[in-house]
JSON list of C-alpha atoms in Angstrom, two decimals:
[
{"chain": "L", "resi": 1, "resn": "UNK", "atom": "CA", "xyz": [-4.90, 28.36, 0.91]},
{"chain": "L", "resi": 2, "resn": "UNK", "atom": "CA", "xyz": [-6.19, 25.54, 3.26]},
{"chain": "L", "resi": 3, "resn": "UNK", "atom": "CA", "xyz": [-4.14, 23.30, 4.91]},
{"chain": "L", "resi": 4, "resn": "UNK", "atom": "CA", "xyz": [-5.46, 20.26, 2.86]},
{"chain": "L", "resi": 5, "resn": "UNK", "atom": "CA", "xyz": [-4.56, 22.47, -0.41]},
{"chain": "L", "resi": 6, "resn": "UNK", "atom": "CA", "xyz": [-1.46, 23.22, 0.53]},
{"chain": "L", "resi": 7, "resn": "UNK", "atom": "CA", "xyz": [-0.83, 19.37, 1.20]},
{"chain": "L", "resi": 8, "resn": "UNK", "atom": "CA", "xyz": [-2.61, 18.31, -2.31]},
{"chain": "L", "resi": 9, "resn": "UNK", "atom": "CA", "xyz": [-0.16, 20.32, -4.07]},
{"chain": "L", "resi": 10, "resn": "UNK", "atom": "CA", "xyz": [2.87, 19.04, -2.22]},
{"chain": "L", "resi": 11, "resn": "UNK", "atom": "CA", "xyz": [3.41, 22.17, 0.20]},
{"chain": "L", "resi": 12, "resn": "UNK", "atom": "CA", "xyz": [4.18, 21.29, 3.61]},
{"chain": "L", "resi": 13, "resn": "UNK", "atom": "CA", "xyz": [0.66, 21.42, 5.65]},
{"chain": "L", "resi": 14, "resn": "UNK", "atom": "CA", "xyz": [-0.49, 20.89, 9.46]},
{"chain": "L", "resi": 15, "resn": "UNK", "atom": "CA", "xyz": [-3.90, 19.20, 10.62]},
{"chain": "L", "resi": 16, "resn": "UNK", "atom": "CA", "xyz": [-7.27, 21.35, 10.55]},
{"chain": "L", "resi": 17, "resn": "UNK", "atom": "CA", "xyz": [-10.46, 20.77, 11.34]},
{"chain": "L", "resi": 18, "resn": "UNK", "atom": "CA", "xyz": [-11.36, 19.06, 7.62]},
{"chain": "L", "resi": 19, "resn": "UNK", "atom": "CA", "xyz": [-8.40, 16.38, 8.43]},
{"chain": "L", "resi": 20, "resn": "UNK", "atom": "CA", "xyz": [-9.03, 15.74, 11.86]},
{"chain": "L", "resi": 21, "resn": "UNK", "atom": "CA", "xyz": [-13.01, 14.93, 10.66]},
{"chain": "L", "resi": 22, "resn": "UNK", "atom": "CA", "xyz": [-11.68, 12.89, 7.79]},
{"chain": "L", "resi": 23, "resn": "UNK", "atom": "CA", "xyz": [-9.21, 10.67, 10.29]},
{"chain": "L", "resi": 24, "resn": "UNK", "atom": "CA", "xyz": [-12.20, 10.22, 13.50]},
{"chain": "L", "resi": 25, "resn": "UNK", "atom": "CA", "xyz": [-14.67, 9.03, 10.25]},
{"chain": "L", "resi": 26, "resn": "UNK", "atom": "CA", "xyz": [-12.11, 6.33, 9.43]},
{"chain": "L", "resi": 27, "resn": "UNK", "atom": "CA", "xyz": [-11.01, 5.37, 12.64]},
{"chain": "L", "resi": 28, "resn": "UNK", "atom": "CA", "xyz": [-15.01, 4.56, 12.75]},
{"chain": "L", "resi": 29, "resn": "UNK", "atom": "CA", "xyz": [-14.91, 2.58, 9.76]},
{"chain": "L", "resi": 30, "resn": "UNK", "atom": "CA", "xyz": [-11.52, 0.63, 10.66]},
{"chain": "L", "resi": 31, "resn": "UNK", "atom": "CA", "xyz": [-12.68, 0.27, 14.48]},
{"chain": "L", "resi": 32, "resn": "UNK", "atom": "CA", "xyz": [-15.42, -1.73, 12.75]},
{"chain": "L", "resi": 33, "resn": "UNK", "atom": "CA", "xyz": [-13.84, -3.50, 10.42]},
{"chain": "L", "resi": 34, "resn": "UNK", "atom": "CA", "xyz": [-11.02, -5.01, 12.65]},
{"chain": "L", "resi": 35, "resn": "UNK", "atom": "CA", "xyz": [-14.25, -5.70, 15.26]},
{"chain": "L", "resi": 36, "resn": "UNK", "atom": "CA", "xyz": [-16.38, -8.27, 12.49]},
{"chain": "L", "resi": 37, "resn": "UNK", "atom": "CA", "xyz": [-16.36, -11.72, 13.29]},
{"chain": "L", "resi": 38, "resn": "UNK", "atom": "CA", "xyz": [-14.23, -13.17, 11.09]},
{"chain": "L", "resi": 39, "resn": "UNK", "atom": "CA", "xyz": [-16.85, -15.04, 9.19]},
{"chain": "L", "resi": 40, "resn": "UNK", "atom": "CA", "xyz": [-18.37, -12.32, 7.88]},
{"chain": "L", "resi": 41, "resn": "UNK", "atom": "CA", "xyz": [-17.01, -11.48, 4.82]},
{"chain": "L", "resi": 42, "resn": "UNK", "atom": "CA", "xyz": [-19.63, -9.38, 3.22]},
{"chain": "L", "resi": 43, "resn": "UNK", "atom": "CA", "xyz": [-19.60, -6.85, 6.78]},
{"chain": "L", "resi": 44, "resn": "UNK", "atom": "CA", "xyz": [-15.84, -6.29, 5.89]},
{"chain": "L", "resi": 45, "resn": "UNK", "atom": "CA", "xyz": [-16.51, -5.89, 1.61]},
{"chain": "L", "resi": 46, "resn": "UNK", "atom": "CA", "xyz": [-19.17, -3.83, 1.84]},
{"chain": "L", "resi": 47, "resn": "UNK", "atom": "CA", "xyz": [-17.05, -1.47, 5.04]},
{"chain": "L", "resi": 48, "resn": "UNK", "atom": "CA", "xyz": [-14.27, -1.19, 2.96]},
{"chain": "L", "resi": 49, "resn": "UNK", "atom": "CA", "xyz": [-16.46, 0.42, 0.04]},
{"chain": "L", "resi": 50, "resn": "UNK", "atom": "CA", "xyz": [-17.70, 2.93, 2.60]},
{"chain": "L", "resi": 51, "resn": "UNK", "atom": "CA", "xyz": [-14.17, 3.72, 3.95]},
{"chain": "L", "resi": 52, "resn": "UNK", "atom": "CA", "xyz": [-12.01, 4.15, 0.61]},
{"chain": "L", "resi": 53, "resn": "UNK", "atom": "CA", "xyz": [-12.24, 6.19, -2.43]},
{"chain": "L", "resi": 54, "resn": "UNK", "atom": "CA", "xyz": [-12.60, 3.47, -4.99]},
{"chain": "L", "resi": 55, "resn": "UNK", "atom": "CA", "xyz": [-12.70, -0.14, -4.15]},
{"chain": "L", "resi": 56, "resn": "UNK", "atom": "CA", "xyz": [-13.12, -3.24, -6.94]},
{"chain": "L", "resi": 57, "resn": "UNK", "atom": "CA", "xyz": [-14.65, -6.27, -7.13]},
{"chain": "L", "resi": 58, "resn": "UNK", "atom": "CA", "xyz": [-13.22, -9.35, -4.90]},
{"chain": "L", "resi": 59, "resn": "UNK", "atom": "CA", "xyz": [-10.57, -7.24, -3.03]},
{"chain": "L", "resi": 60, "resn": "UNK", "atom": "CA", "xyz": [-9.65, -8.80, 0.78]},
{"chain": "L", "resi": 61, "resn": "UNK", "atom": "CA", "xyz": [-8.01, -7.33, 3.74]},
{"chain": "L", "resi": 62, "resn": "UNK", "atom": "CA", "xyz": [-7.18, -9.51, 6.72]},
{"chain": "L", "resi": 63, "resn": "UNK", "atom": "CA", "xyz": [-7.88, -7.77, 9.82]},
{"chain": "L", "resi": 64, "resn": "UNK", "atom": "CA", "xyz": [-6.22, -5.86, 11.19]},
{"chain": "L", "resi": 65, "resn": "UNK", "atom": "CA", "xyz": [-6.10, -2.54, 9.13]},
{"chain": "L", "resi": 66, "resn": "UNK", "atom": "CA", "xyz": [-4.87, 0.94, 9.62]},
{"chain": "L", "resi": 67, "resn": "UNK", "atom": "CA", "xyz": [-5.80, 3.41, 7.64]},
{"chain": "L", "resi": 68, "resn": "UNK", "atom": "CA", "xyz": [-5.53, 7.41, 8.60]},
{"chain": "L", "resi": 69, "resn": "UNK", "atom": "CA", "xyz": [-8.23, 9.05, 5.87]},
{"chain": "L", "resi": 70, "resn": "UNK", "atom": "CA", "xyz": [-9.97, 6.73, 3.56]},
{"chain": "L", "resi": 71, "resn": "UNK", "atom": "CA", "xyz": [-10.98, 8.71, 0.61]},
{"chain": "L", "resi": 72, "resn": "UNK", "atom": "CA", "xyz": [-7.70, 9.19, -1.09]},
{"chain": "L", "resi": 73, "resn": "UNK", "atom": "CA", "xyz": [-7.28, 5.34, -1.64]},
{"chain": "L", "resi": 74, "resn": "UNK", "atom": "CA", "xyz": [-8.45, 3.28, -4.31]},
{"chain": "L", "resi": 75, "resn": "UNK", "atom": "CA", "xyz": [-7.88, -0.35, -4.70]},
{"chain": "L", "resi": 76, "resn": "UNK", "atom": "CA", "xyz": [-8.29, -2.75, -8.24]},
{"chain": "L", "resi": 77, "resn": "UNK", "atom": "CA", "xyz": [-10.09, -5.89, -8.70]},
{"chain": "L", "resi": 78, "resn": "UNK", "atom": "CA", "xyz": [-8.85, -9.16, -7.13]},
{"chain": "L", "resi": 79, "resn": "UNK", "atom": "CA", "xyz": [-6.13, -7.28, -4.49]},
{"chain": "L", "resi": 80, "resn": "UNK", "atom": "CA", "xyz": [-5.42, -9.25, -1.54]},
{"chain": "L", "resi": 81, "resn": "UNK", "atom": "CA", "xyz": [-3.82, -7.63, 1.14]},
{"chain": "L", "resi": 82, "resn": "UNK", "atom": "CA", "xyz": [-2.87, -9.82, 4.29]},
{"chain": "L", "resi": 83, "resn": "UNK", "atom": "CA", "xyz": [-2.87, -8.75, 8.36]},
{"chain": "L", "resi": 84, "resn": "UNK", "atom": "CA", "xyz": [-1.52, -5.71, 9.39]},
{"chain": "L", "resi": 85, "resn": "UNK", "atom": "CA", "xyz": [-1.74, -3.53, 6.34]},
{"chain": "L", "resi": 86, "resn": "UNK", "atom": "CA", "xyz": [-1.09, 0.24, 7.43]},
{"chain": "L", "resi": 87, "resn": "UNK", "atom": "CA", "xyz": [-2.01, 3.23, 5.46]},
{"chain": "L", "resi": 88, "resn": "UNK", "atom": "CA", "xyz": [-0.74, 6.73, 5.74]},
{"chain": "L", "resi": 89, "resn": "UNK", "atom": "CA", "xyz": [-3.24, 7.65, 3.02]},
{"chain": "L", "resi": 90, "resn": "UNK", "atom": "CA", "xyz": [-3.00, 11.66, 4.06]},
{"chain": "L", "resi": 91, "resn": "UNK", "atom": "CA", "xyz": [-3.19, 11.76, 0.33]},
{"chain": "L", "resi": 92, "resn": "UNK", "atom": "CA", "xyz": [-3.30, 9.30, -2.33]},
{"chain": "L", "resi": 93, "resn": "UNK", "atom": "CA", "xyz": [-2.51, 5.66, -2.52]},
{"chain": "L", "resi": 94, "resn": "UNK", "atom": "CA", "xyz": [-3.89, 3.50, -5.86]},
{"chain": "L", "resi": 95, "resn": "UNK", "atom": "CA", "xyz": [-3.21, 0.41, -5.44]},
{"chain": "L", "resi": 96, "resn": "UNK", "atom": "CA", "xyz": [-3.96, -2.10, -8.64]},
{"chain": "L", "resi": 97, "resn": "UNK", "atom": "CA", "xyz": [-5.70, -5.14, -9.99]},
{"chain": "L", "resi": 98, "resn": "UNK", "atom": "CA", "xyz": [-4.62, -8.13, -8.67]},
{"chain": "L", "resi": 99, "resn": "UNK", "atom": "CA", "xyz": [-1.45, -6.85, -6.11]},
{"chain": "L", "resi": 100, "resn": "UNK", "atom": "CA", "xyz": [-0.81, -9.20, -3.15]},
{"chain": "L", "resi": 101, "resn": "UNK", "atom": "CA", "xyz": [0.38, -7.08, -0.48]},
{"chain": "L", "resi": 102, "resn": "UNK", "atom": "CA", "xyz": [2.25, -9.19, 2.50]},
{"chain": "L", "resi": 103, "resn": "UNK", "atom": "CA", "xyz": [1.63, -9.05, 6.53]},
{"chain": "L", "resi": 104, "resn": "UNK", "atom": "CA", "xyz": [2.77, -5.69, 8.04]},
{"chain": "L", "resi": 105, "resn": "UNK", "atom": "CA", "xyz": [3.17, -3.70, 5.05]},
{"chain": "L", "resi": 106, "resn": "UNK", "atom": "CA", "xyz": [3.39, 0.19, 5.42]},
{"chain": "L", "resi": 107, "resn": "UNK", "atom": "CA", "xyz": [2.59, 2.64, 2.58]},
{"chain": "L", "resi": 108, "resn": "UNK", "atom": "CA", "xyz": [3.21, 5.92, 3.70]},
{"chain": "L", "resi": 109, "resn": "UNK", "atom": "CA", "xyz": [2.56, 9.23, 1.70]},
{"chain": "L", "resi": 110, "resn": "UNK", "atom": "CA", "xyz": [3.58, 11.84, 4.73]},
{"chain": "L", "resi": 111, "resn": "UNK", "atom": "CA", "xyz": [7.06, 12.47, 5.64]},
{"chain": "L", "resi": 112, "resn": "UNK", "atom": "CA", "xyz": [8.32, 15.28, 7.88]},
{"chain": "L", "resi": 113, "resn": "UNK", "atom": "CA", "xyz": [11.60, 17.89, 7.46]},
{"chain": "L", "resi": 114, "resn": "UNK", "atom": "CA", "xyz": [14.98, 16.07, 7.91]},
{"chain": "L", "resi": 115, "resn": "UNK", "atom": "CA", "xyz": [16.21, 19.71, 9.28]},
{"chain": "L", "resi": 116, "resn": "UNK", "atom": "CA", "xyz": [15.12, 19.65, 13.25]},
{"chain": "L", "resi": 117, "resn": "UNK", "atom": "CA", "xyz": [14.38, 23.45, 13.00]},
{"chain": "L", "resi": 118, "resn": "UNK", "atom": "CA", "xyz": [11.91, 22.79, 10.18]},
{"chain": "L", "resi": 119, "resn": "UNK", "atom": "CA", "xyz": [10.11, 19.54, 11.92]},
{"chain": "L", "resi": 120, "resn": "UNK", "atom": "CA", "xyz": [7.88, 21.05, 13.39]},
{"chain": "L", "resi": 121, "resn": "UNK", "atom": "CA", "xyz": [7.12, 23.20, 10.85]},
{"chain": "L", "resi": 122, "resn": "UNK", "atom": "CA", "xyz": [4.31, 20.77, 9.68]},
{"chain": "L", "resi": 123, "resn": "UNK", "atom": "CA", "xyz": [4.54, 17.76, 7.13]},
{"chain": "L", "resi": 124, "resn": "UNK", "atom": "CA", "xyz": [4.36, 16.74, 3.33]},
{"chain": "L", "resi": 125, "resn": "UNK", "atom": "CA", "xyz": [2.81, 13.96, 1.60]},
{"chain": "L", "resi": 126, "resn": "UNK", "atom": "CA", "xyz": [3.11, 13.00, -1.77]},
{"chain": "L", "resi": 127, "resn": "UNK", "atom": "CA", "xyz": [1.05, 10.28, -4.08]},
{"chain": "L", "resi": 128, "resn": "UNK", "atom": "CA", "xyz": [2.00, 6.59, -3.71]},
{"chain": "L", "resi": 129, "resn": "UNK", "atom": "CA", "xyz": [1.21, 4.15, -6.78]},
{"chain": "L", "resi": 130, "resn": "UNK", "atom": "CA", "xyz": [1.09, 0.37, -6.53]},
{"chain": "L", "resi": 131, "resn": "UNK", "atom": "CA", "xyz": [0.14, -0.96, -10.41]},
{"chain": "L", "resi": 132, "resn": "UNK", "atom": "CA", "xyz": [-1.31, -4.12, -11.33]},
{"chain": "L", "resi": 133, "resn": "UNK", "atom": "CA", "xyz": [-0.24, -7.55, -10.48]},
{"chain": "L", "resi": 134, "resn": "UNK", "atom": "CA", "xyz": [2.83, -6.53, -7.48]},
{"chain": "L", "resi": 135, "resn": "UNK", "atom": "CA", "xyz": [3.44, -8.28, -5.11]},
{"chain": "L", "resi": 136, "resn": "UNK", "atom": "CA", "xyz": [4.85, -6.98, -1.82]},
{"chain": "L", "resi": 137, "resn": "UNK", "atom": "CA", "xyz": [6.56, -8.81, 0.41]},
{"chain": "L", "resi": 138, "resn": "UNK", "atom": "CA", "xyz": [6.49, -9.04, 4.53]},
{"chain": "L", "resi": 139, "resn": "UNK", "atom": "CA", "xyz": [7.53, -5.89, 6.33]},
{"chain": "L", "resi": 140, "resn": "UNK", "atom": "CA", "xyz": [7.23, -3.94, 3.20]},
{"chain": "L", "resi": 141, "resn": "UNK", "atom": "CA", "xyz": [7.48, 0.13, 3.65]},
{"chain": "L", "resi": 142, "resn": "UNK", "atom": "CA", "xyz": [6.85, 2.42, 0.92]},
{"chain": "L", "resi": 143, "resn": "UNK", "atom": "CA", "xyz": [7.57, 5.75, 1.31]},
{"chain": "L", "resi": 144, "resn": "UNK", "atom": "CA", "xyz": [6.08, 8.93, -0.25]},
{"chain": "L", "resi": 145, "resn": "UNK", "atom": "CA", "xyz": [6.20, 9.63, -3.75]},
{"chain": "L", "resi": 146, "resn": "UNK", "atom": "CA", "xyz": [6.92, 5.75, -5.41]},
{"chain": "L", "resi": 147, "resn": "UNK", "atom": "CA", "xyz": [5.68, 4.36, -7.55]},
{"chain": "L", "resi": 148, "resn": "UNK", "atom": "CA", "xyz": [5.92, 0.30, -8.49]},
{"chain": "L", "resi": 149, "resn": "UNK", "atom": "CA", "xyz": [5.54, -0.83, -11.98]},
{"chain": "L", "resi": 150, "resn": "UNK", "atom": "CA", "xyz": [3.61, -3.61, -12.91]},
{"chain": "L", "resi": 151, "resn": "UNK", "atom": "CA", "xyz": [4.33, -7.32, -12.22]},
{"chain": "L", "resi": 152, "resn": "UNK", "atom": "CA", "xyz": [6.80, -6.34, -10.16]},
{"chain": "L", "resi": 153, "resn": "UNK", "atom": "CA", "xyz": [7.89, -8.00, -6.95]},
{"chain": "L", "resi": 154, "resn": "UNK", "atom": "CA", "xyz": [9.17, -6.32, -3.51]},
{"chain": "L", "resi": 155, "resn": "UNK", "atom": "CA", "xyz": [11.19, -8.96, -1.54]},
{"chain": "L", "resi": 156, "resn": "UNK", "atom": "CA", "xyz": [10.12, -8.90, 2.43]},
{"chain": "L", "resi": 157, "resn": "UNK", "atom": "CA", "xyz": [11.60, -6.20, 4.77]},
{"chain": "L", "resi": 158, "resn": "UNK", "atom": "CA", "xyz": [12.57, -3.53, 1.71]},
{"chain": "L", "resi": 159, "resn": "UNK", "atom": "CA", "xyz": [11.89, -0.03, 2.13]},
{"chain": "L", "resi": 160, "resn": "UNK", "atom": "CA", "xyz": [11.21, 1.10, -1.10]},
{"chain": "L", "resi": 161, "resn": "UNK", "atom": "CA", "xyz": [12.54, 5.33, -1.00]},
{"chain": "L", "resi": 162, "resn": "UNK", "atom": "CA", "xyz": [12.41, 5.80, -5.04]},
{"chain": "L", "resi": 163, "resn": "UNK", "atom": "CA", "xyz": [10.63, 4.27, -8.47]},
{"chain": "L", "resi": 164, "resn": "UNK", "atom": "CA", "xyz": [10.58, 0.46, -9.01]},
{"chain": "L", "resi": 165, "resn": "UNK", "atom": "CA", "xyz": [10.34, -0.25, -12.74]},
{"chain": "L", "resi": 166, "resn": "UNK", "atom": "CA", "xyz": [8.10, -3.07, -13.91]},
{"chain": "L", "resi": 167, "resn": "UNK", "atom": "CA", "xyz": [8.82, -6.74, -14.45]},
{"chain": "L", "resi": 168, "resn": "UNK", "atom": "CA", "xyz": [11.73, -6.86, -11.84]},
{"chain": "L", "resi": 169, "resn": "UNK", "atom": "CA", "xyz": [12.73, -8.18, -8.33]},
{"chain": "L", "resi": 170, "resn": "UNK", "atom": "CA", "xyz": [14.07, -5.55, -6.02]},
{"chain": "L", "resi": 171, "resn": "UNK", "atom": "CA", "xyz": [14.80, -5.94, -2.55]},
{"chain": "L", "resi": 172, "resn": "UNK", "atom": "CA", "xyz": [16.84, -4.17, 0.19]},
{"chain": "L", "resi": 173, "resn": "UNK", "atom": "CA", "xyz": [17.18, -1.23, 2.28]},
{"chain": "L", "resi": 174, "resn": "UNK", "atom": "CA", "xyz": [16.94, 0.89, 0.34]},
{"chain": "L", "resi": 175, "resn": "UNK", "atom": "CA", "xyz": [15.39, -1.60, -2.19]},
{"chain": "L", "resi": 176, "resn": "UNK", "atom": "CA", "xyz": [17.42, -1.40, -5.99]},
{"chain": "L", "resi": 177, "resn": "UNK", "atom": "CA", "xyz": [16.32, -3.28, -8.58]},
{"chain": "L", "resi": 178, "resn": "UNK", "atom": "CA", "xyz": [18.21, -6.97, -8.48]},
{"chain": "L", "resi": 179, "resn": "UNK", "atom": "CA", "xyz": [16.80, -8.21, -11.91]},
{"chain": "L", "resi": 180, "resn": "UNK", "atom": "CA", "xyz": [14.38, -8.66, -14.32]},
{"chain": "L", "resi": 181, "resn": "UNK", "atom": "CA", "xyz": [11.47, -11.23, -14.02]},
{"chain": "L", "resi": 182, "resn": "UNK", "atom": "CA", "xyz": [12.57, -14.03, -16.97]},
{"chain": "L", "resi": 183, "resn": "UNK", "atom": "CA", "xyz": [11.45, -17.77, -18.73]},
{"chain": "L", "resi": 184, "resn": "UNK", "atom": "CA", "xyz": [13.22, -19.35, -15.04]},
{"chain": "L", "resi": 185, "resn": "UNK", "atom": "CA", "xyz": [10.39, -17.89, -13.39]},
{"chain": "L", "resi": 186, "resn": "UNK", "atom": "CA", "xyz": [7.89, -19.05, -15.49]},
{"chain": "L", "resi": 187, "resn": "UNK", "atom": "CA", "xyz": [9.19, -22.55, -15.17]},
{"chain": "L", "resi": 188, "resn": "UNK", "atom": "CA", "xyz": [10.16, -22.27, -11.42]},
{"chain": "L", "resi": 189, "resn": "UNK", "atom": "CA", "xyz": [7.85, -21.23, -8.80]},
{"chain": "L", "resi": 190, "resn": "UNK", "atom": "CA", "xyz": [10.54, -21.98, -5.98]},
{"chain": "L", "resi": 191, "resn": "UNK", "atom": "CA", "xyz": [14.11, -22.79, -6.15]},
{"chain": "L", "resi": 192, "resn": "UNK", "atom": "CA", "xyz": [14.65, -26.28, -7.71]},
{"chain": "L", "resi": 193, "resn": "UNK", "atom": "CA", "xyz": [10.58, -26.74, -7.62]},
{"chain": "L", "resi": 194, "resn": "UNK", "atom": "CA", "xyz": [9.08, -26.60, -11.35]},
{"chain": "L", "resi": 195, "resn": "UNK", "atom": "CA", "xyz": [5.79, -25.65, -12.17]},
{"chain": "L", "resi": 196, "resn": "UNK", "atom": "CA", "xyz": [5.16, -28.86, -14.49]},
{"chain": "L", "resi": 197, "resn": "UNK", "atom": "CA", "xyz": [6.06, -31.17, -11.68]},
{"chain": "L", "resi": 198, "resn": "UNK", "atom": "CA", "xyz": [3.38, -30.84, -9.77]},
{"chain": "L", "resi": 199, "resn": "UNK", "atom": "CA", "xyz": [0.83, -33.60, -8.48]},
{"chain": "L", "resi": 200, "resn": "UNK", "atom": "CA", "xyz": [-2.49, -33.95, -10.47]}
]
């Protein structure tokens, strides 16, 4: 069994050849993409098609970006993801339509033995899902193996270790689930400030 099929079915696996050639093609791509003027919007659209897996219509990522392989993520229509987005895509990370993804957000699929006599042994990596319409706050990290239900919302600087149901607010470190999302927040957008209040 190769390395990469060991880590595809959640064995832990070491970097070979096929890896290492996956990561120096999208260090190419991302070298590029954080290099693009910033006015050119179409350079960066049309990169990020040729660096990831799957990749909708009207999706934007500020600059900077890290991203280890590429292929394994796939991203929905209308995503915005602000600066500093990192990937540890060793395997795979869907992300859905219309998520808004914070600066320096981290979604990591690899993980290494707690056990210091295993550590070195090699790593695992396990799917990470992100479904439609999340948001995730500042200083986000999602570790491997979540997944986020839709509509959802991450409050900044949570570490997210298991399942976030959908409709909620969860925050901390670890991140739990604080409460559902409810009628206040349709009529409140922030704190005493009321969606039908606002200036023509």
């Amino acid at each position: 069994m190769t390395e990469q099929e060991k880590m595809k079915k959640g064995y832990i696996w070491g970097d070979d050849e096929e890896n290492m050639a996956l990561q120096a093609r999208t260090k190419r791509f991302v070298n590029q993409f954080n290099s693009l003027p910033p006015e050119d919007m179409e350079g960066r659209a049309a990169l990020l098609k040729d660096m990831f897996g799957e990749v909708g219509k009207d999706v934007w990522i500020v600059p900077p970006l890290t991203a280890a392989v590429g292929k394994y993520v796939s991203i929905g229509d209308g995503t915005y993801a602000n600066m500093n987005l990192t990937l540890i895509d060793d395997w795979k990370i869907t992300i859905g339509k219309h998520v808004l993804i914070g600066p320096n957000v981290t979604l990591s699929t690899t993980g290494h033995p707690i056990h210091p006599k295993h550590r070195l042994d090699g790593m695992y990596s396990f799917p990470i899902t992100i479904k439609d319409n999340v948001w995730l706050g500042a200083n986000v990290i999602v570790l491997p193996g979540v997944t986020i239900g839709e509509n959802s919302v991450i409050g900044a600087g949570s570490v997210v270790t298991k399942d976030i149901p959908a409709n909620v607010v969860a925050f901390g470190s670890p991140c739990k689930v604080y409460r559902e999302i409810n009628e206040h927040d349709a009529e409140y957008y922030f704190k005493d400030r009321r969606f039908d209040e606002q200036p023509d």
